[in-house]
Coordinates of C-alpha atoms and ligand atoms in Angstrom, one line a residue:
M1 CA 10.2 -6.1 -9.6
L2 CA 7.1 -5.0 -11.5
L3 CA 9.1 -2.1 -13.0
S4 CA 11.7 -4.6 -14.3
H5 CA 8.8 -6.7 -15.7
L6 CA 7.4 -3.7 -17.6
L7 CA 10.8 -2.6 -18.8
A8 CA 11.8 -6.1 -20.0
A9 CA 8.6 -6.2 -22.1
E10 CA 10.0 -3.2 -24.0
G11 CA 13.5 -4.5 -24.3
V12 CA 15.1 -2.5 -21.5
E13 CA 17.4 -4.5 -19.3
S14 CA 17.6 -4.0 -15.5
V15 CA 19.2 -5.5 -12.4
I16 CA 17.3 -5.7 -9.1
V17 CA 19.4 -5.2 -5.9
E18 CA 17.4 -6.4 -2.9
A19 CA 18.6 -6.3 0.7
R20 CA 16.5 -9.2 1.9
S21 CA 16.6 -12.9 1.0
Q22 CA 14.2 -14.4 -1.5
D23 CA 12.5 -16.4 1.3
Y24 CA 11.9 -13.3 3.4
V25 CA 10.5 -11.4 0.4
L26 CA 8.1 -14.2 -0.5
A27 CA 6.8 -14.6 3.1
R28 CA 6.2 -10.9 4.0
I29 CA 2.6 -10.2 4.8
R30 CA 1.5 -6.7 3.9
A31 CA -1.2 -5.1 1.6
G32 CA -4.2 -7.1 0.5
I33 CA -6.4 -4.9 -1.8
L34 CA -5.7 -4.3 -5.5
E35 CA -7.5 -1.4 -7.2
H36 CA -9.3 -2.0 -10.4
S37 CA -6.5 -0.4 -12.6
S38 CA -3.8 -2.3 -10.7
V39 CA -5.5 -5.6 -11.6
E40 CA -6.0 -4.4 -15.2
L41 CA -2.3 -3.6 -15.5
L42 CA -1.1 -6.9 -13.9
C43 CA -3.5 -8.9 -16.2
S44 CA -2.3 -6.9 -19.3
V45 CA 1.4 -8.0 -18.7
G46 CA 0.7 -11.7 -18.1
L47 CA 0.4 -11.6 -14.3
G48 CA -3.3 -12.2 -14.0
E49 CA -3.7 -15.9 -14.0
R50 CA -3.7 -16.5 -10.3
I51 CA -5.5 -13.3 -9.5
G52 CA -8.4 -14.5 -11.7
R53 CA -8.3 -18.0 -10.1
D54 CA -7.5 -17.2 -6.4
G55 CA -8.4 -13.5 -6.0
L56 CA -11.7 -12.3 -4.6
E57 CA -13.5 -9.6 -6.5
H58 CA -15.3 -7.2 -4.2
R59 CA -18.1 -4.8 -5.2
G60 CA -17.5 -2.5 -2.3
I61 CA -17.0 -2.2 1.5
Y62 CA -19.1 -2.0 4.6
L63 CA -19.0 1.2 6.7
Q64 CA -20.1 0.7 10.3
S65 CA -20.8 2.9 13.3
P66 CA -22.5 1.6 16.5
G67 CA -25.8 0.0 15.6
E68 CA -25.5 0.6 11.8
R69 CA -23.7 -1.2 8.9
H70 CA -24.0 0.1 5.4
H71 CA -22.8 -1.3 2.1
I72 CA -21.0 1.1 -0.2
D73 CA -21.3 -0.5 -3.6
F74 CA -18.4 0.8 -5.8
V75 CA -19.7 -1.0 -8.9
D76 CA -23.1 0.6 -8.7
L77 CA -21.6 4.0 -7.8
V78 CA -18.6 4.3 -10.1
G79 CA -18.5 1.1 -12.2
R80 CA -15.3 -0.3 -10.7
S81 CA -14.5 -3.1 -8.3
V82 CA -11.5 -4.0 -6.1
W83 CA -9.8 -7.3 -5.7
V84 CA -8.6 -9.1 -2.5
Y85 CA -5.3 -10.5 -3.5
G86 CA -2.4 -10.3 -1.1
Q87 CA 0.8 -8.4 -1.8
T88 CA 2.6 -11.7 -1.0
E89 CA 0.8 -13.4 -3.9
V90 CA 1.6 -10.5 -6.3
Q91 CA 5.3 -10.9 -5.2
K92 CA 5.2 -14.6 -5.9
D93 CA 3.7 -14.0 -9.4
L94 CA 6.4 -11.5 -10.1
V95 CA 9.3 -13.7 -8.8
S96 CA 8.1 -16.6 -10.9
A97 CA 7.7 -14.5 -14.0
R98 CA 11.0 -12.7 -13.6
T99 CA 12.9 -15.8 -12.7
A100 CA 11.5 -17.6 -15.8
A101 CA 12.6 -14.7 -17.9
G102 CA 16.2 -14.8 -16.5
Q103 CA 15.9 -11.5 -14.6
Q104 CA 19.0 -10.7 -12.5
I105 CA 17.8 -10.4 -8.9
L106 CA 20.7 -9.9 -6.4
Y107 CA 19.2 -10.8 -3.0
G108 CA 20.9 -10.3 0.3
A109 CA 22.7 -7.1 -0.7
N110 CA 24.3 -5.1 2.2
D111 CA 25.6 -1.5 2.5
V112 CA 23.9 -0.4 -0.6
S113 CA 24.9 3.1 -1.7
L114 CA 24.1 5.3 -4.7
H115 CA 26.7 7.4 -6.5
D116 CA 26.9 10.1 -9.2
V117 CA 23.1 10.2 -9.6
A118 CA 23.2 13.8 -10.9
S119 CA 25.5 12.7 -13.8
D120 CA 24.7 10.6 -16.9
K121 CA 26.7 7.7 -15.3
P122 CA 25.1 6.8 -12.0
S123 CA 26.1 3.7 -10.1
V124 CA 25.1 1.5 -7.2
R125 CA 27.7 -0.1 -4.8
F126 CA 26.9 -2.9 -2.4
T127 CA 28.2 -6.0 -0.7
D128 CA 26.7 -9.1 -2.2
S129 CA 25.5 -12.2 -0.3
D130 CA 29.0 -13.7 -0.6
G131 CA 30.5 -10.7 1.1
S132 CA 32.2 -9.3 -2.0
R133 CA 32.0 -5.6 -2.8
Q134 CA 30.2 -4.9 -6.1
H135 CA 29.9 -1.8 -8.3
L136 CA 27.1 -1.6 -10.8
D137 CA 27.2 1.1 -13.5
A138 CA 23.8 2.1 -14.9
D139 CA 22.0 4.4 -17.3
V140 CA 19.4 5.2 -14.6
V141 CA 18.9 4.2 -11.0
V142 CA 15.3 3.7 -9.7
G143 CA 14.9 3.8 -5.9
C144 CA 12.2 1.3 -5.1
D145 CA 13.7 0.6 -1.7
G146 CA 10.9 1.6 0.6
S147 CA 11.0 4.1 3.4
F148 CA 14.2 2.8 5.0
G149 CA 16.4 2.4 1.8
P150 CA 19.2 4.8 0.8
S151 CA 17.6 6.3 -2.4
R152 CA 15.4 9.0 -0.9
D153 CA 18.5 10.3 1.0
A154 CA 20.5 10.4 -2.2
I155 CA 18.6 13.5 -3.2
P156 CA 20.3 16.5 -1.5
D157 CA 18.5 18.4 1.2
T158 CA 18.9 21.6 -0.8
V159 CA 16.8 20.0 -3.6
K160 CA 14.2 18.0 -1.8
R161 CA 11.1 18.9 0.2
V162 CA 9.4 16.7 2.7
W163 CA 5.9 16.7 4.2
E164 CA 5.0 14.4 7.1
R165 CA 2.2 13.6 9.5
V166 CA 2.5 11.1 12.3
Y167 CA -0.8 9.9 13.7
P168 CA -1.4 9.4 17.4
Y169 CA -2.4 5.7 17.0
S170 CA -1.3 2.4 15.4
W171 CA -2.9 -0.7 14.1
L172 CA -2.6 -4.1 15.7
G173 CA -3.0 -6.4 12.7
V174 CA -3.6 -10.2 12.9
L175 CA -3.7 -12.9 10.4
A176 CA -6.1 -15.7 11.4
A177 CA -6.6 -19.2 10.0
V178 CA -10.4 -18.9 9.9
A179 CA -12.9 -18.2 7.2
P180 CA -13.9 -14.5 7.1
S181 CA -17.1 -13.7 8.9
T182 CA -18.0 -11.2 6.2
D183 CA -18.3 -11.3 2.4
E184 CA -16.6 -7.9 2.0
L185 CA -14.4 -5.7 4.2
I186 CA -15.9 -4.0 7.2
Y187 CA -14.6 -0.6 8.4
A188 CA -15.9 0.1 11.8
W189 CA -15.9 3.3 13.8
H190 CA -16.3 2.5 17.6
P191 CA -15.8 4.6 20.8
D192 CA -13.1 2.1 21.8
G193 CA -11.3 2.7 18.5
F194 CA -11.4 1.7 14.9
A195 CA -11.6 -2.0 13.9
M196 CA -11.5 -3.6 10.5
H197 CA -12.3 -7.0 9.2
S198 CA -10.4 -7.9 6.0
M199 CA -9.4 -11.2 4.5
R200 CA -6.7 -12.8 2.3
S201 CA -8.8 -15.8 1.0
M202 CA -11.9 -17.8 1.9
Q203 CA -9.8 -19.6 4.5
T204 CA -7.8 -16.7 6.0
S205 CA -9.0 -13.6 7.8
R206 CA -7.0 -10.3 8.3
L207 CA -8.2 -8.1 11.2
Y208 CA -7.1 -4.8 12.6
L209 CA -7.6 -2.9 15.8
Q210 CA -6.7 0.7 16.6
V211 CA -4.2 0.7 19.5
P212 CA -2.2 3.5 21.1
N213 CA 1.3 4.2 19.7
G214 CA 4.0 2.2 21.5
T215 CA 1.7 -0.8 22.0
D216 CA 3.6 -4.0 22.7
V217 CA 1.9 -6.8 20.8
N218 CA 2.8 -9.3 23.6
Q219 CA 0.5 -7.4 25.9
W220 CA -2.4 -8.6 23.7
S221 CA -3.3 -12.2 24.3
H222 CA -5.2 -13.9 21.4
Q223 CA -8.3 -14.0 23.7
R224 CA -8.0 -10.2 24.3
I225 CA -7.7 -9.5 20.6
W226 CA -10.8 -11.5 19.7
A227 CA -12.8 -10.0 22.5
A228 CA -11.9 -6.4 21.3
L229 CA -12.6 -7.3 17.7
A230 CA -16.0 -8.9 18.6
K231 CA -16.9 -5.8 20.6
R232 CA -15.9 -3.2 18.1
L233 CA -17.1 -5.1 15.0
G234 CA -20.1 -6.8 16.5
H235 CA -22.0 -3.7 17.6
T236 CA -24.6 -4.1 14.8
P237 CA -28.2 -5.1 14.4
G238 CA -29.2 -8.5 12.9
G239 CA -27.3 -10.9 15.1
W240 CA -24.0 -10.8 13.1
E241 CA -21.2 -12.6 14.9
L242 CA -17.5 -12.7 14.5
T243 CA -16.0 -16.2 14.3
P244 CA -12.6 -16.4 16.0
G245 CA -9.9 -18.8 15.0
P246 CA -6.1 -19.5 15.4
I247 CA -4.0 -16.3 15.1
T248 CA -0.9 -17.1 13.0
E249 CA 0.7 -13.7 12.9
A250 CA 0.3 -10.5 15.0
S251 CA 2.1 -7.2 14.7
V252 CA 1.8 -3.5 15.4
L253 CA 1.9 -1.0 12.5
P254 CA 2.5 2.7 13.2
M255 CA 0.6 5.1 10.9
R256 CA 2.1 8.1 9.1
S257 CA 1.8 10.1 5.9
Y258 CA 5.0 11.2 4.2
V259 CA 5.7 12.7 0.8
Q260 CA 9.1 13.6 -0.6
A261 CA 9.4 15.7 -3.8
P262 CA 10.8 15.8 -6.4
M263 CA 10.6 12.1 -7.3
R264 CA 13.4 12.6 -9.8
Y265 CA 16.9 14.0 -9.4
G266 CA 19.2 13.7 -12.4
R267 CA 19.4 10.0 -13.3
L268 CA 17.7 8.9 -10.0
F269 CA 14.0 8.2 -10.0
L270 CA 12.0 7.4 -6.9
A271 CA 8.9 5.1 -6.9
G272 CA 6.6 3.7 -4.2
D273 CA 7.3 4.0 -0.5
A274 CA 10.8 5.5 -1.2
A275 CA 8.9 8.7 -2.1
H276 CA 5.6 8.4 -0.2
I277 CA 4.0 6.6 2.7
V278 CA 0.2 6.5 3.5
P279 CA -1.6 5.1 6.4
P280 CA -3.2 1.8 5.3
T281 CA -6.8 2.8 5.9
G282 CA -7.4 3.7 2.2
A283 CA -5.6 0.6 0.9
K284 CA -3.4 2.8 -1.3
G285 CA 0.3 2.1 -0.5
L286 CA 0.8 -0.9 -2.8
N287 CA -1.5 0.6 -5.5
L288 CA 0.4 3.8 -5.5
A289 CA 3.7 2.0 -6.0
I290 CA 2.1 0.2 -8.9
A291 CA 0.8 3.5 -10.4
D292 CA 4.3 5.0 -10.1
V293 CA 6.0 2.3 -12.0
A294 CA 3.2 2.2 -14.6
L295 CA 4.0 5.8 -15.3
L296 CA 7.8 5.5 -15.0
A297 CA 8.2 2.4 -17.3
P298 CA 7.2 4.1 -20.5
A299 CA 9.0 7.3 -19.5
L300 CA 12.3 5.3 -19.1
V301 CA 11.7 3.4 -22.4
A302 CA 11.3 6.8 -24.1
L303 CA 14.4 8.1 -22.4
L304 CA 16.7 5.1 -22.9
R305 CA 15.5 3.7 -26.2
N306 CA 14.0 6.6 -28.1
N307 CA 16.2 9.4 -26.7
D308 CA 13.1 11.3 -25.7
P309 CA 13.5 12.9 -22.3
G310 CA 10.0 14.5 -22.2
P311 CA 8.0 11.8 -20.2
A312 CA 11.0 11.3 -17.8
D313 CA 11.1 15.1 -17.2
D314 CA 7.4 15.1 -16.5
Y315 CA 7.5 12.0 -14.3
S316 CA 7.8 13.6 -10.9
D317 CA 5.1 16.3 -11.5
V318 CA 2.6 13.8 -13.0
A319 CA 3.2 11.1 -10.3
L320 CA 2.9 13.6 -7.5
R321 CA -0.6 14.6 -8.5
R322 CA -1.9 11.0 -7.9
V323 CA 0.4 10.8 -4.8
W324 CA -1.3 13.8 -3.2
R325 CA -4.8 12.6 -4.2
C326 CA -4.1 9.3 -2.5
T327 CA -2.4 11.0 0.5
H328 CA -5.5 13.1 1.0
F329 CA -7.9 10.1 0.7
S330 CA -5.8 8.0 3.1
W331 CA -5.7 10.9 5.6
W332 CA -9.4 11.4 5.2
M333 CA -10.4 7.8 5.8
T334 CA -8.0 7.6 8.7
S335 CA -9.3 10.8 10.3
M336 CA -12.9 9.8 9.9
L337 CA -12.6 6.3 11.4
H338 CA -10.0 6.6 14.3
V339 CA -11.1 8.0 17.6
N340 CA -8.7 10.4 19.2
G341 CA -10.3 11.1 22.6
D342 CA -11.9 14.4 21.5
P343 CA -15.7 14.2 21.9
F344 CA -16.2 17.0 19.3
D345 CA -14.2 15.1 16.7
A346 CA -16.2 12.0 17.5
Q347 CA -19.5 13.8 16.6
L348 CA -17.9 15.1 13.4
Q349 CA -16.8 11.7 12.5
Q350 CA -20.2 10.2 13.0
A351 CA -21.8 13.0 11.1
Q352 CA -19.5 12.4 8.2
L353 CA -20.1 8.6 8.2
R354 CA -23.9 9.2 8.2
W355 CA -23.5 11.5 5.2
I356 CA -21.5 9.0 3.2
C357 CA -24.1 6.3 4.1
T358 CA -27.1 8.4 3.1
S359 CA -25.9 10.5 0.2
R360 CA -25.1 8.9 -3.1
A361 CA -22.8 11.8 -4.1
A362 CA -20.8 11.4 -0.9
A363 CA -20.6 7.6 -1.2
A364 CA -19.5 8.1 -4.9
G365 CA -16.6 10.2 -3.7
L366 CA -15.4 7.5 -1.4
A367 CA -16.0 4.8 -4.0
E368 CA -14.1 6.6 -6.8
N369 CA -11.0 7.1 -4.6
Y370 CA -11.1 3.6 -3.0
A371 CA -11.6 1.7 -6.3
G372 CA -8.9 3.9 -7.7
L373 CA -8.5 6.4 -10.5
P374 CA -7.5 5.2 -13.9
L375 CA -3.7 4.9 -14.3
G376 CA -2.0 8.1 -15.6
Q377 CA -4.4 10.3 -13.5
Ligands
FAD1 C1 2.6 -4.4 7.9 C2 2.2 -3.6 6.6 C3 0.9 -3.6 6.2 C4 0.5 -2.9 5.1 N1 -0.8 -3.0 4.6 C5 -1.1 -2.4 3.5 C6 -2.4 -2.4 3.0 O1 -3.3 -3.1 3.6 N2 -2.7 -1.8 1.8 C7 -1.8 -1.1 1.1 O2 -2.1 -0.6 0.0 N3 -0.5 -1.0 1.6 C8 -0.2 -1.6 2.8 N4 1.1 -1.5 3.2 C9 2.0 -0.7 2.4 C10 2.5 -1.4 1.2 O3 3.0 -2.7 1.6 C11 3.6 -0.6 0.6 O4 3.1 0.7 0.3 C12 4.2 -1.2 -0.6 O5 4.9 -2.4 -0.3 C13 5.2 -0.3 -1.3 O6 5.9 -0.9 -2.3 P1 7.4 -0.5 -2.6 O7 7.8 -1.4 -3.7 O8 7.5 0.9 -2.8 O9 8.2 -0.9 -1.3 P2 8.5 -2.3 -0.6 O10 7.4 -3.2 -1.0 O11 8.7 -2.0 0.8 O12 9.8 -2.7 -1.3 C14 11.0 -2.1 -1.0 C15 12.1 -3.2 -1.1 O13 13.3 -2.6 -0.9 C16 14.1 -3.5 -0.1 N5 15.1 -2.6 0.5 C17 15.0 -1.9 1.7 N6 16.2 -1.3 1.9 C18 17.0 -1.7 1.0 C19 18.4 -1.4 0.7 N7 19.1 -0.6 1.5 N8 19.0 -1.9 -0.4 C20 18.3 -2.7 -1.2 N9 17.0 -3.0 -1.0 C21 16.4 -2.5 0.1 C22 13.1 -4.1 0.8 O14 13.5 -5.3 1.4 C23 11.9 -4.3 -0.1 O15 11.9 -5.5 -0.7 C24 1.5 -2.2 4.3 C25 2.8 -2.2 4.8 C26 3.2 -2.9 5.9 C27 4.6 -2.8 6.4

């Protein structure tokens, strides 16, 4: 939807084919942190009003290991902040803006398939929400259909290459109707497993617990969740306490890294989760999807309006540089903070945390990656 917004600003028309209903898309709870350059981009294209009003600007994060909590100040270290503003809110802003502009958004599409993407006349076929079969001819098709959509599989196996890492743990994430017990996010290493205190607003907390893969969320009562969070997050000096509250949503999120290349095949371009997945520890998934389309929009404008194929030809290589940087950062944060039962690894993790908390150079590396590189890098 952001890509359509950017293209429309340059006079390039697009149609969005979405498998889910509008209600579903507007209610989905996912990412919550926007990088500095994501916010700059959204504001520059008229989508910043509610971010400025309802978003929470954070200078940094807290890193915690038992008995110690340190603030990593991104603004002081690298001159950039991040914003707490839910993906659901970004989605709402986009739906309002695109609906007001008359954007064609075809919700509830089934059996979506891509055809002739290697030719100059690619097409998309699907069954619309009324049950009629539809055929859409296009100049280009952009696969922004996440990790389960058909786009990534439309690139032949003989052309594509895939890298994948599945982690031996998941996150149990909860949304709670209670004011956050912290002013900025807490990332906590604990012998029982990683815990994180995030938020969506001054009234809503978002909290995560490391759990084994295959965990059934129904095995975790709300009381058990709060007790585990209090233990893992509360192990700190100064009498800090976690305030519990009503849990309104709980789910288990498996963690994996995945990269597929190239991100372009003929007239098919991939963006976001369709081409790459990161574990959420570095808060990169949504931001990387935004960075892809920020690069792709001008490339498509050059291709379709100015008959200049250069930026589109370069898209995959340029995008993959950032994808691999963020893939590394997300893996690095994940590996540093999640216990895996190996006592040697636990010592290495704590040594690394101590280094980041005591060395300005090490902290700056984390800050630069977390707050995000400028777009185009
Ligand atoms: C529970 C959860 C928590 C997350 N937390 C974070 C976080 O804290 N920080 C972070 O940065 N990232 C997080 N992410 C990841 C982040 O949400 C994604 O990286 C981001 O949404 C990617 O954007 P996208 O547009 O590529 O894909 P999506 O936002 O997934 O959009 C793809 C769209 O394609 C649609 N679609 C799927 N299949 C089809 C089809 N066959 N035909 C048509 N349409 C189709 C989907 O309905 C969806 O609307 C989280 C993800 C989940 C699931």
